[in-house]
CSV table of C-alpha atoms in Angstrom, one decimal:
chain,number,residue,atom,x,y,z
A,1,UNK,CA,78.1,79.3,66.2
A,2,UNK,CA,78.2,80.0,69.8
A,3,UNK,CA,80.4,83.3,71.0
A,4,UNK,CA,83.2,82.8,73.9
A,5,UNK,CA,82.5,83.2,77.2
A,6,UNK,CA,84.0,87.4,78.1
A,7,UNK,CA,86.7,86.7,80.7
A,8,UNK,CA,85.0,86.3,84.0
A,9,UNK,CA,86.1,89.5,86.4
A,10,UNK,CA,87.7,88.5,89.7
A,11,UNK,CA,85.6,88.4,92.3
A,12,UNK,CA,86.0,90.0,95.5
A,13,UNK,CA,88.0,87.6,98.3
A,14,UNK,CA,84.7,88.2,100.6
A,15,UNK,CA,83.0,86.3,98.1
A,16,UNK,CA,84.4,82.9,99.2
A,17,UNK,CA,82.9,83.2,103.1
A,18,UNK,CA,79.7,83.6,104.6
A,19,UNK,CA,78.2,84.6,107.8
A,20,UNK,CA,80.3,86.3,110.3
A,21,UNK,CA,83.5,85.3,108.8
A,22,UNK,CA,82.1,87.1,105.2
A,23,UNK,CA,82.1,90.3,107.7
A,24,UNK,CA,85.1,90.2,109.1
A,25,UNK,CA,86.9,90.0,105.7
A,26,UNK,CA,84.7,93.0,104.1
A,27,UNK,CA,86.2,94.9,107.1
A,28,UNK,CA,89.4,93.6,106.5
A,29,UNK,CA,89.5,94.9,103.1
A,30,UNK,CA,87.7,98.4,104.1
A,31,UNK,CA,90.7,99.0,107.0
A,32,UNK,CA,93.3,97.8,103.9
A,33,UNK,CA,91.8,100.3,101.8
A,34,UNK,CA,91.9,102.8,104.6
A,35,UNK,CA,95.6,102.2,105.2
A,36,UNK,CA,96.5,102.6,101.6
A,37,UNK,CA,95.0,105.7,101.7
A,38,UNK,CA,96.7,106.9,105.3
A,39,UNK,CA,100.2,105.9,103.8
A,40,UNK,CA,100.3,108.0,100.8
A,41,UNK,CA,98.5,111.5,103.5
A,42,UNK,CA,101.6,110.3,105.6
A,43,UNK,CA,104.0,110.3,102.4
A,44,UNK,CA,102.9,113.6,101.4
A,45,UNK,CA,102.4,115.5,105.5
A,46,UNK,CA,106.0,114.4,105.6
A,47,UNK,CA,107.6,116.1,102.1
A,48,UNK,CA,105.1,119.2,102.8
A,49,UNK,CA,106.7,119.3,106.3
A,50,UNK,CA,110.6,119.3,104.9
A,51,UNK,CA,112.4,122.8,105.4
A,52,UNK,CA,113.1,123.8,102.0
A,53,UNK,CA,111.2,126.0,99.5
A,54,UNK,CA,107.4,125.4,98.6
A,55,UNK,CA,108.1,124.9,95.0
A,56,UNK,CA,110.4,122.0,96.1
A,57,UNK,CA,108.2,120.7,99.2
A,58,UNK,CA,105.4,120.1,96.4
A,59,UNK,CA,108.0,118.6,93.9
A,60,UNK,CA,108.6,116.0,96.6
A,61,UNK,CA,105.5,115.4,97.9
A,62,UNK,CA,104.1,114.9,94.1
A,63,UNK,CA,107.2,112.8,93.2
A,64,UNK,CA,107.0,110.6,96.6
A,65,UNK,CA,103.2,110.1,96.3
A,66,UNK,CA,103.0,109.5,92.6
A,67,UNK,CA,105.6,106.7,92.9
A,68,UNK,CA,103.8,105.2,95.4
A,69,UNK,CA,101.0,105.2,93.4
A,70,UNK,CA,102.2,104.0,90.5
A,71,UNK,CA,104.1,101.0,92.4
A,72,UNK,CA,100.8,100.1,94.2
A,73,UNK,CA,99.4,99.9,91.2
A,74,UNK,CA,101.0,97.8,89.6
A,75,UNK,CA,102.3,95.3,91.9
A,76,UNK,CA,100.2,95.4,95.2
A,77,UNK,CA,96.7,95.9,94.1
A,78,UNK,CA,93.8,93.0,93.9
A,79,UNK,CA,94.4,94.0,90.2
A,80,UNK,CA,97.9,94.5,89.8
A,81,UNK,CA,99.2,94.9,86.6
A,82,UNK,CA,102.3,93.0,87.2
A,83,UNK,CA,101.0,90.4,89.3
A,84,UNK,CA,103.5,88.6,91.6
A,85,UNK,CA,104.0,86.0,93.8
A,86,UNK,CA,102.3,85.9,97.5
A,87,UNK,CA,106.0,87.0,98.8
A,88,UNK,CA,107.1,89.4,96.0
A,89,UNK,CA,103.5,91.4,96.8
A,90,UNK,CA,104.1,91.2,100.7
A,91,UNK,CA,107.8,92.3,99.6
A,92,UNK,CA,106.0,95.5,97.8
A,93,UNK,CA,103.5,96.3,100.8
A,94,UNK,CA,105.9,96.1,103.5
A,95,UNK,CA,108.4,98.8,101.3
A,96,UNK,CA,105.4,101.4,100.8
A,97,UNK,CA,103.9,100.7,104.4
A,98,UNK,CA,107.2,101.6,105.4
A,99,UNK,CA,107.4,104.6,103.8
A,100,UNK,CA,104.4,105.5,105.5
A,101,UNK,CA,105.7,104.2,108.9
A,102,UNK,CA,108.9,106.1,108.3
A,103,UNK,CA,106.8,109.5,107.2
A,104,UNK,CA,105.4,109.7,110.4
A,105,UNK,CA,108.8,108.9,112.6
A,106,UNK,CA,110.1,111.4,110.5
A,107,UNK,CA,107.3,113.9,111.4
A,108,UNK,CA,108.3,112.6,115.1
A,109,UNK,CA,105.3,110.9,115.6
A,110,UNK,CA,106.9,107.8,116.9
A,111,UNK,CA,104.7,105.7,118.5
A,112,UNK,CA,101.7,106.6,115.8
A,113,UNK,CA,104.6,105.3,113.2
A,114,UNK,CA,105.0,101.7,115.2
A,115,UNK,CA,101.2,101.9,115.7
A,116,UNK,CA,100.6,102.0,111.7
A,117,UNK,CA,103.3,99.7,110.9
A,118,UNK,CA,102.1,96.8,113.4
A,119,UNK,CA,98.4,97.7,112.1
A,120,UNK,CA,99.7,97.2,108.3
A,121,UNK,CA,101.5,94.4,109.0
A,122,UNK,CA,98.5,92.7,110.7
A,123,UNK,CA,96.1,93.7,107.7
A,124,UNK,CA,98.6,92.3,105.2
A,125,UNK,CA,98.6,89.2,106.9
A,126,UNK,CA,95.6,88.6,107.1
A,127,UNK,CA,94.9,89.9,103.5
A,128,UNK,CA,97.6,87.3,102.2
A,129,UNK,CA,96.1,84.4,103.8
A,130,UNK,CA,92.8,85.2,102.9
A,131,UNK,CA,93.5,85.5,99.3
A,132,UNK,CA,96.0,82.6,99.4
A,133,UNK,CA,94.8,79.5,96.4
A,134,UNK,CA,92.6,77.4,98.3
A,135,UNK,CA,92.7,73.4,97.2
A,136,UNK,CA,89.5,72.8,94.5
């Protein structure tokens, strides 16, 4: 008898370019990954910076970061748990991107919220149509 196949892993969406192009999505992916990471440090600069008691600043920041975590996880990630529809995951990135934006205009860092919120915007567009189902 021969044994099934294990389920193939997903590869990663650099692996469908080469050259130059290959680059340009690796770094694509390396700046989304560095956004991610900016969002929830925005998230959690933001409840630490609220004027109530410590025990409560930490609450919030735990609460706010944890949730954004766990929605990430399983809705926005390459390997959501709940995997959605190109629009439903843009839906979910703009929503925590936004939190991040909105951390930092509440920190009154304006123009570095607008700056992260164009930059995430452009990464998630460019992330969506890379990963979008090409024609076989």
């Amino acid at each position: 008898m021969t044994q099934p196949n294990p389920p193939q892993a997903p590869r990663p969406e650099w692996d469908r370019y080469s050259g130059v192009l290959r680059n340009l999505v690796m770094c694509n992916a390396f700046l989304a990954f560095a956004l991610e990471l900016a969002m929830l440090v925005f998230v959690a600069w933001w409840a630490l910076a609220l004027d109530d008691a410590l025990w409560t600043r930490l609450l919030i920041a735990v609460a706010a970061v944890g949730a954004l975590v766990v929605l990430w996880g399983a809705f926005a990630s390459p390997k959501a748990r709940v995997p959605l529809p190109a629009a439903g995951t843009v839906a979910v990135k703009a929503l925590a991107f936004g939190a991040g934006a909105a951390a930092l205009w509440g920190l009154g860092l304006s123009a570095a919220a607008i700056a992260f919120a164009v930059l995430a915007a452009a990464n998630t567009a460019v992330t969506t149509y890379v990963r979008r189902p090409r024609p076989a």
